[in-house]
CSV table of C-alpha atoms in Angstrom, one decimal:
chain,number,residue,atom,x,y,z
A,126,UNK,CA,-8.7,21.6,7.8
A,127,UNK,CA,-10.8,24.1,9.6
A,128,UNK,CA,-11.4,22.8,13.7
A,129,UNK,CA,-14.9,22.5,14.5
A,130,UNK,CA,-16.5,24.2,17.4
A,131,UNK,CA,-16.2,21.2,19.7
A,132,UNK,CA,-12.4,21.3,18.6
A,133,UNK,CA,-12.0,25.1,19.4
A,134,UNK,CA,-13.9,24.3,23.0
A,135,UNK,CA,-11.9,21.5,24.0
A,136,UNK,CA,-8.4,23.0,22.7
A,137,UNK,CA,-7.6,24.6,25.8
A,138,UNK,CA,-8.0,21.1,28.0
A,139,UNK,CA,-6.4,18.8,25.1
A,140,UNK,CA,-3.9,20.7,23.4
A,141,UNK,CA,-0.6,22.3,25.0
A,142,UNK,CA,0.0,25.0,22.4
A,143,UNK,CA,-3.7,26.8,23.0
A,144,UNK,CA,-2.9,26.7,27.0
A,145,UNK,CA,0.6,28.3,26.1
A,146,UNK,CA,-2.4,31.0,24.4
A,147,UNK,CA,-4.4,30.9,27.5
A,148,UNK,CA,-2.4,30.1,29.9
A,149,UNK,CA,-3.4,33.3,32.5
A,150,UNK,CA,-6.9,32.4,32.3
A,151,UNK,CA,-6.1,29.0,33.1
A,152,UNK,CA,-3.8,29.6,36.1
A,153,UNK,CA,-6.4,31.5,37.7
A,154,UNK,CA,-8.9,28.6,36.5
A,155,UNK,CA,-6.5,26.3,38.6
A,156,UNK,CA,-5.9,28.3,41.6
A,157,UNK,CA,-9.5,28.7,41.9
A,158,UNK,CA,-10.0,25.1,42.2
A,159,UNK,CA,-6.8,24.6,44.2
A,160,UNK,CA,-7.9,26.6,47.2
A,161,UNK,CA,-11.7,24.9,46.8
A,162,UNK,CA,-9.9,21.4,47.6
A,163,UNK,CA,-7.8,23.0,50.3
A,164,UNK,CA,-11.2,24.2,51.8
A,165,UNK,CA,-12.5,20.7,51.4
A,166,UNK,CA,-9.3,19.2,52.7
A,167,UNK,CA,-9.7,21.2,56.0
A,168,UNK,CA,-13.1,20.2,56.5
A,169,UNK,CA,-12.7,16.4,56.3
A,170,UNK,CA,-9.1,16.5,58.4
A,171,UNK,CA,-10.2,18.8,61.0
A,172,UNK,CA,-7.2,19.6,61.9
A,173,UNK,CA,-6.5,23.2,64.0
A,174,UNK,CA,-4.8,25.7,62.1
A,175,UNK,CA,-6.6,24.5,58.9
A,176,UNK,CA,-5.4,27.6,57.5
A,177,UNK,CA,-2.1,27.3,56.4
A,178,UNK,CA,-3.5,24.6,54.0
A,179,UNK,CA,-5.0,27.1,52.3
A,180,UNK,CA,-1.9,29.7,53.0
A,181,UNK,CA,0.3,27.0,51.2
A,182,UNK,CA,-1.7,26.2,48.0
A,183,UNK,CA,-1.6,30.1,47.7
A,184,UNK,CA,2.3,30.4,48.2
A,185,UNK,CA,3.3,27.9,45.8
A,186,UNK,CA,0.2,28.2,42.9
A,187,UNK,CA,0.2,31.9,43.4
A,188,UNK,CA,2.7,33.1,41.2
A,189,UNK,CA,3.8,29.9,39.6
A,190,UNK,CA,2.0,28.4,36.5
A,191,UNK,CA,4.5,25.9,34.9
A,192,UNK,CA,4.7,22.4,36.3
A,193,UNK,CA,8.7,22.3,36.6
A,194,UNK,CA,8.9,26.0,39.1
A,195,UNK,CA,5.7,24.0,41.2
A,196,UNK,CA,7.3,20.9,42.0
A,197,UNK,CA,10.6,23.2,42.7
A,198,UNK,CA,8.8,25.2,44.5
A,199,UNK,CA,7.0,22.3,46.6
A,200,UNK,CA,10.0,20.1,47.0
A,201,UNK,CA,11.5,23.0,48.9
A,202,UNK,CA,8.5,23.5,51.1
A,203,UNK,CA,8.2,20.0,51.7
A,204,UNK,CA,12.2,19.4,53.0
A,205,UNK,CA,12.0,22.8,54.5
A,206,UNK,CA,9.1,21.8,56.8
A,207,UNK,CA,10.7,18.4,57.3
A,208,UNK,CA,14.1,19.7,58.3
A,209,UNK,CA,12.2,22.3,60.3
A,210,UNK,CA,10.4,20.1,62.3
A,211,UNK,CA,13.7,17.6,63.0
A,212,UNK,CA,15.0,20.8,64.2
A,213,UNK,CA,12.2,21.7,66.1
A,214,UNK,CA,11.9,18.3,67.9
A,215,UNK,CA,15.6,18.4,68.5
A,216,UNK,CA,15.1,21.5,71.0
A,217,UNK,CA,12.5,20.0,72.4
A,218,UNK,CA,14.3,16.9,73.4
A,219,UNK,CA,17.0,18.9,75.2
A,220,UNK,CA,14.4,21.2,76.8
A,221,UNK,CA,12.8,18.2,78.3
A,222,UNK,CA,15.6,16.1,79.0
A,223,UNK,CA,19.2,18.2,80.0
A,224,UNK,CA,17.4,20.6,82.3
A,225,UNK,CA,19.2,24.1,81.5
A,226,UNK,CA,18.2,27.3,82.4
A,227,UNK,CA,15.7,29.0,79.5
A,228,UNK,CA,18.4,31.3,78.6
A,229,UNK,CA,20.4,28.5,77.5
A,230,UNK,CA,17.7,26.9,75.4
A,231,UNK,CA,17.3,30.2,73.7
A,232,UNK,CA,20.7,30.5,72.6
A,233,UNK,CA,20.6,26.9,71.4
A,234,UNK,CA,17.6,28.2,69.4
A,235,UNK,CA,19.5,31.5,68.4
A,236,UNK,CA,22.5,29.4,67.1
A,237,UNK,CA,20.2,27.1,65.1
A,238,UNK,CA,18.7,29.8,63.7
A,239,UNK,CA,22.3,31.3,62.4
A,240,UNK,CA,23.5,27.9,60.9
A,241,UNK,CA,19.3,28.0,59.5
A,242,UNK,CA,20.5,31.7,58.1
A,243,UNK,CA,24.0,30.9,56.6
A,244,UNK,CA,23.1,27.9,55.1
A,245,UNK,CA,20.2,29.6,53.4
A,246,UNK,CA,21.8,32.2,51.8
A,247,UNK,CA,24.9,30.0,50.9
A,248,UNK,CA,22.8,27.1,49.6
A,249,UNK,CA,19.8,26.3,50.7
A,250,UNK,CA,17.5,29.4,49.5
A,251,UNK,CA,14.0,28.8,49.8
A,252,UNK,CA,14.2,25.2,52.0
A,253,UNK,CA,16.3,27.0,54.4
A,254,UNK,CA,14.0,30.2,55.1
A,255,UNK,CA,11.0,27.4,55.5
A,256,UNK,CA,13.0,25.4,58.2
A,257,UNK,CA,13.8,28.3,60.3
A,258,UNK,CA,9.9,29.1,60.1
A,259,UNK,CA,9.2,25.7,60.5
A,260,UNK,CA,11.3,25.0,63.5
A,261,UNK,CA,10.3,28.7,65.4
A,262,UNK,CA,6.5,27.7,64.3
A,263,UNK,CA,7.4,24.6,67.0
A,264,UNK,CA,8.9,26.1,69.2
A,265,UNK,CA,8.0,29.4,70.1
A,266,UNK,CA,6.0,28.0,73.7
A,267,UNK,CA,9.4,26.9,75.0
A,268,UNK,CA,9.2,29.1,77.8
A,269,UNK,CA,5.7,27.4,79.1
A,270,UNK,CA,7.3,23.8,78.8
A,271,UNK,CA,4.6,23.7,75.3
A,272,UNK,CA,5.2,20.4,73.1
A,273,UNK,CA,4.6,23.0,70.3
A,274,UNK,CA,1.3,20.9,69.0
A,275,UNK,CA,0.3,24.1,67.5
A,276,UNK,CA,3.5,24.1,65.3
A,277,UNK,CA,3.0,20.6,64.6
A,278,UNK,CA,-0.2,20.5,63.4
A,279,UNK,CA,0.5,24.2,61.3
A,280,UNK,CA,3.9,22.1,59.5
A,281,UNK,CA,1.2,18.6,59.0
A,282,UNK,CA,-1.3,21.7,56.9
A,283,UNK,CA,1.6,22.8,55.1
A,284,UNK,CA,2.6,19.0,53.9
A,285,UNK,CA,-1.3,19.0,53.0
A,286,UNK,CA,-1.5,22.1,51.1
A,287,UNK,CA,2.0,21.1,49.0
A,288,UNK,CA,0.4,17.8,47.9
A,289,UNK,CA,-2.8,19.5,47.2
A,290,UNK,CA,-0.9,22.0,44.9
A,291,UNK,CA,0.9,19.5,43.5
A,292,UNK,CA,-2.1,17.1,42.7
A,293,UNK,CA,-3.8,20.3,41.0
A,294,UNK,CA,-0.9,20.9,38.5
A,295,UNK,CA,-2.1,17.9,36.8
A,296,UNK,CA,-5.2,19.6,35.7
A,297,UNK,CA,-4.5,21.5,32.9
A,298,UNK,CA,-0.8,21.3,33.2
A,299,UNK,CA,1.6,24.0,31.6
A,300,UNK,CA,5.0,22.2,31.2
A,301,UNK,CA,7.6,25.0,31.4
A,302,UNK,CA,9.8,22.5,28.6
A,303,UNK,CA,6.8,22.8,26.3
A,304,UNK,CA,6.6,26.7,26.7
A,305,UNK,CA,10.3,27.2,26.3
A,306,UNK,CA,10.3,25.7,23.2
A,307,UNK,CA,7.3,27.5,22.4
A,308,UNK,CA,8.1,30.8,22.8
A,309,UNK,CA,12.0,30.3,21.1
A,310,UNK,CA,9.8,28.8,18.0
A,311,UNK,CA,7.7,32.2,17.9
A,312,UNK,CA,10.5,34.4,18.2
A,313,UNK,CA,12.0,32.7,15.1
A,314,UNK,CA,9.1,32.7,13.3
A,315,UNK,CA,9.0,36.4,13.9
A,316,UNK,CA,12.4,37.2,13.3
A,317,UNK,CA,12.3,35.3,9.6
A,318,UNK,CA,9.4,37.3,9.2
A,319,UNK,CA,11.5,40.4,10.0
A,320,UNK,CA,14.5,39.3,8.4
A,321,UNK,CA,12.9,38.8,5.1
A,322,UNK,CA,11.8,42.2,4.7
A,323,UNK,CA,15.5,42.9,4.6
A,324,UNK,CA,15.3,42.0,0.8
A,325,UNK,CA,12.7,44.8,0.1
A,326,UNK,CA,16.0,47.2,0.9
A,327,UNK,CA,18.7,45.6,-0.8
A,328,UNK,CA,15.9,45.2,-3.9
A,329,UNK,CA,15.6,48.8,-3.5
A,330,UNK,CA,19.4,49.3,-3.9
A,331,UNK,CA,19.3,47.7,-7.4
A,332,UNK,CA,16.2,49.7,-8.1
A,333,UNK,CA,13.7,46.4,-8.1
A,334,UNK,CA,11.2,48.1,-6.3
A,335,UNK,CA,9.4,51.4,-6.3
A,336,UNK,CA,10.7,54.5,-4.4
A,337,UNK,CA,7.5,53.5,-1.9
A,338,UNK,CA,10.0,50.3,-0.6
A,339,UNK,CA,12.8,52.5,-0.5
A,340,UNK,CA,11.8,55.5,1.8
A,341,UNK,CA,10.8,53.0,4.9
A,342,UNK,CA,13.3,52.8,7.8
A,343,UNK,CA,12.6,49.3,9.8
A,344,UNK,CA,14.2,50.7,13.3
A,345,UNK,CA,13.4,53.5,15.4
A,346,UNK,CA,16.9,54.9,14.3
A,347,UNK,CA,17.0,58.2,11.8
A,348,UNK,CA,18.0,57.6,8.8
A,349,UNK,CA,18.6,60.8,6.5
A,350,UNK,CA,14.9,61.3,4.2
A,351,UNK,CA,13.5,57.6,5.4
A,352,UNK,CA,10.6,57.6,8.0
A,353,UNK,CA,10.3,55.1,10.5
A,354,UNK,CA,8.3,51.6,9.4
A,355,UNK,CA,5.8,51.6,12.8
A,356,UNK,CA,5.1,48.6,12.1
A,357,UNK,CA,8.7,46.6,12.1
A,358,UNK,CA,9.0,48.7,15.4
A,359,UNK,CA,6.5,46.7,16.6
A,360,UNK,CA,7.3,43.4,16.0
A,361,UNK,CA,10.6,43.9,17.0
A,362,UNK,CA,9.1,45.2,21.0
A,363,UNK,CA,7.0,41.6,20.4
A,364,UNK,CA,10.3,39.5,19.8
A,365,UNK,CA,11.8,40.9,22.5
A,366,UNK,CA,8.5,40.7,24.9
A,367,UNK,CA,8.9,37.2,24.2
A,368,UNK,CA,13.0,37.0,24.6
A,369,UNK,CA,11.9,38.5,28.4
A,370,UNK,CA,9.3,35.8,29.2
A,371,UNK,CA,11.3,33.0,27.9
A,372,UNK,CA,13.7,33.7,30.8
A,373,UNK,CA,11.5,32.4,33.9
A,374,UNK,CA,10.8,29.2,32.3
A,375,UNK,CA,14.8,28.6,32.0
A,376,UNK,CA,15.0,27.2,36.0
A,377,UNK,CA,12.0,25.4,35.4
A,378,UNK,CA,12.9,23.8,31.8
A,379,UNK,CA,16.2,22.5,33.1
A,380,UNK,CA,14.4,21.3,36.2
A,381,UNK,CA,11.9,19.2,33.8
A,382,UNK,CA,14.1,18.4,31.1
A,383,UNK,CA,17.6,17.5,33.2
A,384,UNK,CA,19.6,19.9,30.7
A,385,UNK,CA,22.1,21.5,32.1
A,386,UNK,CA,20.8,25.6,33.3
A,387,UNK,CA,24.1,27.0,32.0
A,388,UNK,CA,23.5,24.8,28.6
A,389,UNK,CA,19.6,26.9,28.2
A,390,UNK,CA,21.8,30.3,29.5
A,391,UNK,CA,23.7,29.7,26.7
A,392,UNK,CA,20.6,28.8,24.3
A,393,UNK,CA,19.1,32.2,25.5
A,394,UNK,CA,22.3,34.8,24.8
A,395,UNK,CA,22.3,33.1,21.5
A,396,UNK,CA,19.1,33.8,21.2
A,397,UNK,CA,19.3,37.2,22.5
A,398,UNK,CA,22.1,37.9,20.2
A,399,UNK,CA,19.9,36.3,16.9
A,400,UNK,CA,17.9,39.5,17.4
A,401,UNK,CA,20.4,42.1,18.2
A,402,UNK,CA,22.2,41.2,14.5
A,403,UNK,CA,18.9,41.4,13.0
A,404,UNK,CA,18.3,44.6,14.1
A,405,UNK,CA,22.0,45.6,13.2
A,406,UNK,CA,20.9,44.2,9.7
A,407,UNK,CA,17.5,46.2,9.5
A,408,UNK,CA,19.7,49.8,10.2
A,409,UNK,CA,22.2,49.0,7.8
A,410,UNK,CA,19.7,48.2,5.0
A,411,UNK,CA,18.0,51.9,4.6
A,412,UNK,CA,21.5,53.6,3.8
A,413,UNK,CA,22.7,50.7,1.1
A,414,UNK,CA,19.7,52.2,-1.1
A,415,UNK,CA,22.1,54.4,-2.7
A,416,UNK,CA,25.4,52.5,-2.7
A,417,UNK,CA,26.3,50.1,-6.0
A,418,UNK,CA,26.4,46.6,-5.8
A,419,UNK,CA,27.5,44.4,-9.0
A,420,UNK,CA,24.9,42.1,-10.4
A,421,UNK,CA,26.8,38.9,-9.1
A,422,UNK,CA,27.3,40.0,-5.4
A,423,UNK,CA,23.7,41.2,-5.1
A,424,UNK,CA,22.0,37.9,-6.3
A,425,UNK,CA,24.8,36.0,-3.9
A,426,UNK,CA,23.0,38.1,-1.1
A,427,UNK,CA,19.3,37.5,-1.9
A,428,UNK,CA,20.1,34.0,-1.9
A,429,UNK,CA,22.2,34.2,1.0
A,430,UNK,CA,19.4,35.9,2.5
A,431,UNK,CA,16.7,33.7,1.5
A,432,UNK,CA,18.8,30.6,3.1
A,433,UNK,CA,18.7,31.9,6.7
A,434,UNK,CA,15.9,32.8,6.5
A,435,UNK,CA,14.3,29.4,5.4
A,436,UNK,CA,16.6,28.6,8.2
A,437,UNK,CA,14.6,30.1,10.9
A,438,UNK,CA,11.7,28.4,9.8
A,439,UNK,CA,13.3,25.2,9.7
A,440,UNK,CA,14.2,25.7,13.8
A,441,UNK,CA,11.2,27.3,14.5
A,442,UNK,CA,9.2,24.0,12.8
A,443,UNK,CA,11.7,21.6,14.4
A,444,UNK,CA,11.2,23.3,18.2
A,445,UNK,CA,7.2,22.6,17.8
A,446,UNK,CA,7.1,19.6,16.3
A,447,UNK,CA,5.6,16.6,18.0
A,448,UNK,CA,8.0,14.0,15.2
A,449,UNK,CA,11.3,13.6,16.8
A,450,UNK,CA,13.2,15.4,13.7
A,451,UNK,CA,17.0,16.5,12.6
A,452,UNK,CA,18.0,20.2,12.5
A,453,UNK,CA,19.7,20.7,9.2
A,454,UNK,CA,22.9,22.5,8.1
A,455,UNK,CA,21.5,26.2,8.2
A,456,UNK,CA,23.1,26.9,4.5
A,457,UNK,CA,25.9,26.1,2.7
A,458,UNK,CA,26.9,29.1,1.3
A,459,UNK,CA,30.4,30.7,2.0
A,460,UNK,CA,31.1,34.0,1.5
A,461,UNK,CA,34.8,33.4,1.9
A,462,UNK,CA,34.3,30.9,-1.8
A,463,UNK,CA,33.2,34.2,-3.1
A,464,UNK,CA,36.4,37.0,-3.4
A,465,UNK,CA,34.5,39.6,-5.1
A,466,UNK,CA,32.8,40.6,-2.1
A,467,UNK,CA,36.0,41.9,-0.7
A,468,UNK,CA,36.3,44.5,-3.4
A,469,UNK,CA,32.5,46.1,-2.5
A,470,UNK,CA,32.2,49.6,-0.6
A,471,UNK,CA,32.7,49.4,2.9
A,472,UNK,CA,29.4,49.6,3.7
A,473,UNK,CA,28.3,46.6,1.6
A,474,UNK,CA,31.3,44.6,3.2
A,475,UNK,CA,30.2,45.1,6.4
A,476,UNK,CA,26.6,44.2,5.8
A,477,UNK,CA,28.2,40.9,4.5
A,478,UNK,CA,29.8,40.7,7.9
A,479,UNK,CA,26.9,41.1,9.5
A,480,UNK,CA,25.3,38.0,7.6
A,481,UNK,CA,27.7,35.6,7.8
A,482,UNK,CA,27.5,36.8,12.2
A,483,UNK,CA,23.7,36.1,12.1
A,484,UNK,CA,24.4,32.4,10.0
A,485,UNK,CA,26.9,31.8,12.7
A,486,UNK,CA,24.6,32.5,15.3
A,487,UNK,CA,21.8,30.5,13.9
A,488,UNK,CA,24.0,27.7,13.5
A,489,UNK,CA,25.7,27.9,17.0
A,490,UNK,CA,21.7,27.8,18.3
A,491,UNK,CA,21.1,25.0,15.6
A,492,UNK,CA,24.0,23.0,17.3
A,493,UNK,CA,23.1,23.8,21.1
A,494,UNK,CA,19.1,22.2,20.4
A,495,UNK,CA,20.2,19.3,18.7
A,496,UNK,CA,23.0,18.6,21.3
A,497,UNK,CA,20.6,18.2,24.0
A,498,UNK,CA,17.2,17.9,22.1
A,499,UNK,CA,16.5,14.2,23.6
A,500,UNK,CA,16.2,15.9,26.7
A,501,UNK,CA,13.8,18.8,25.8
A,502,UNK,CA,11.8,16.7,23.6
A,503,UNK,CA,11.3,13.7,26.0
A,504,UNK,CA,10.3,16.1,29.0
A,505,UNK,CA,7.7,18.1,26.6
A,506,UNK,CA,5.7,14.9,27.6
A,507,UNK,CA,4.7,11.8,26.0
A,508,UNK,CA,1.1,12.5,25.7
A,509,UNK,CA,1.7,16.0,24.0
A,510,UNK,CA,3.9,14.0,21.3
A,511,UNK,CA,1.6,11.1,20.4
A,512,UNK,CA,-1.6,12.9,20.6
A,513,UNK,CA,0.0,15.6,17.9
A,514,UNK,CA,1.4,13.1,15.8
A,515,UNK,CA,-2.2,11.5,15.7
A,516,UNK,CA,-3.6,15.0,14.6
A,517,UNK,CA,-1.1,15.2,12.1
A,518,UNK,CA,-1.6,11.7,10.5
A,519,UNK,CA,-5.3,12.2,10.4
A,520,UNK,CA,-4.7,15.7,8.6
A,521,UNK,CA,-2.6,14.0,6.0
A,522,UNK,CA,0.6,15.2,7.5
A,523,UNK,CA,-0.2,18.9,8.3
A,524,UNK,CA,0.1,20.2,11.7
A,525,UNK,CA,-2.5,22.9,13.0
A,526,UNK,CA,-0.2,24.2,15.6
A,527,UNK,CA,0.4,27.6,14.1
A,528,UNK,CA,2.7,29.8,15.9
């Protein structure tokens, strides 16, 4: 069913795949907005130093677009300004109250700072480098006997600007779960796609198709008499675009989702590997165009073929559906049922090889979703799941999230 135009309007506020599409324009769309309610903020507070409300929304919004990296990302400003101002208030006490020299305070502060320093690069990261701010913010009057109000009331702008960044990641809101799975599901869409025009080469080896199919090399790799195919070039740089901008929603994902960040490490070297084998696969078929294959063996690798690929498909469907479904066995072919294969030229063997890595790969990836799938499906977001499956029921059972 073809959306209407109030559909294709709305789509970027109602459906999470189109601002996966859009998502640039919205981020700016949202930061906009953001440092307009930090502006308002300031005006009905009045507080001095209104400014680092509207320094804050910028820190945290600025390069951040996905909800999980935000609420990191403000949960470390917020106990970073906390613990800096404990810290702060600390050194104030025994300013006012033990009577030592200056110098003495100042080494109290210069020892704070270290612990503030080591901790931060040990553990702490981010929440560490805003306490040391935080607490020098307070502080840096000492020598005048200052309460440090101006620190104060700088920390109280930061705490506003967090929980005005925070309040505007639920406008539009890009969940970095639903991009992850997103993105993996369009690389393996892509890389079926790819891999299937491996069968126009082994065709070409048992003279299927014309001499057209067999003088096109699929990688920028020379191949005696067989140009380059421009266009597999290209849509192998895409997949691996997207393997690139799948890594900085990986923090973020297992910050959502509560899966483990060296389980979706994991998930992204198999990943990573998936197209590495494919692109092993797409050299090796070129130079098979002139090597025999036996009739049985050949139709035992278009088949074999035509199962992993359909494979793909099937993870790249489960990954973007909003129905909580089952990842299937990826095939159940076996070369090692099928001795003949053993006795084919080297070449042919090790293309064999190569296929039964790429099954393995897809079914260690296969494994690895399903194992921790009630995570990554539950944290994609309840609202995304119902309102799809609704879409899909009134289209008869037909999703229009094409990816």
């Amino acid at each position: 069913m073809k959306p209407t135009l109030y559909q294709r309007i709305t789509a970027p506020f109602t459906e999470p795949y189109v601002r996966y599409q859009h998502a640039d324009v919205l981020h700016a769309i949202r930061l906009g907005a953001a440092v307009i309610l930090a502006f308002l903020v300031n005006k009905l507070t009045g507080l001095p130093h209104g400014e680092w409300t509207t320094i804050t929304v910028f820190i945290i919004l600025g390069l951040l677009q996905y909800q999980g990296a935000i609420y990191t990302k403000a949960k470390e400003r917020i106990l970073g300004t906390l613990f800096g101002i404990a810290a702060a208030l600390g050194v104030l006490w025994f300013n006012q109250n033990a009577g030592a020299w200056l110098w003495v305070d100042y080494a109290l502060i210069g020892l704070l700072s270290g612990i503030i320093g080591y901790l931060a690069v040990r553990k702490l990261g981010y929440t560490g480098l805003l306490t040391g701010i935080t607490m020098l913010m307070i502080v840096s009057d000492l020598g005048n006997n200052s309460i440090g109000q101006d620190g104060i009331y700088r920390a109280l702008n930061i705490l506003l600007g967090t929980g005005v960044a925070v309040a505007v990641t639920l406008i539009l809101p890009l969940k970095s779960t639903l991009m992850w799975r997103f993105l993996l599901s369009s690389n393996l869409d892509a890389c079926s796609s790819l891999y299937a025009g491996v069968g126009h080469h082994i065709d070409a080896a048992d003279g299927v198709v014309d001499d057209s199919v067999q003088k096109v090399n699929p990688v920028a790799f020379p191949v005696e008499e067989v140009p380059v195919d421009r266009a597999l070039v290209n849509a192998l740089q895409q997949i691996n675009k997207r393997l690139l901008a799948v890594r900085p929603h990986i923090a973020a994902t297992a910050s959502e989702s509560g899966i483990e960040k060296e389980t979706l490490e994991t998930i992204q070297r198999t990943h990573r590997n998936i197209i590495g084998t494919i692109d092993l696969l797409l050299s090796a078929a070129p130079r098979l165009a002139n090597i025999e294959i036996d009739e049985e063996n050949h139709v035992l690798l278009i088949h074999y073929q035509h199962e992993l690929t359909q494979a793909m498909q099937h993870i790249a469907a489960v990954l973007r559906s909003p129905s909580d479904e089952v990842f299937r066995p990826i095939t159940r072919i076996a070369v090692s049922e099928y001795p003949s294969v053993q006795h084919l030229a080297f070449e042919w063997q090790g293309y064999f090889w190569l296929t039964q890595t790429l099954q393995t790969q897809l079914q260690q990836l296969s494994d690895l979703l399903q194992t921790c799938k009630p995570h990554w499906f539950a944290a994609s977001g309840l609202g995304y799941q119902r309102r799809e499956q609704r879409r899909m029921k009134e289209q008869g059972g037909e999703t229009d999230l094409h990816l």
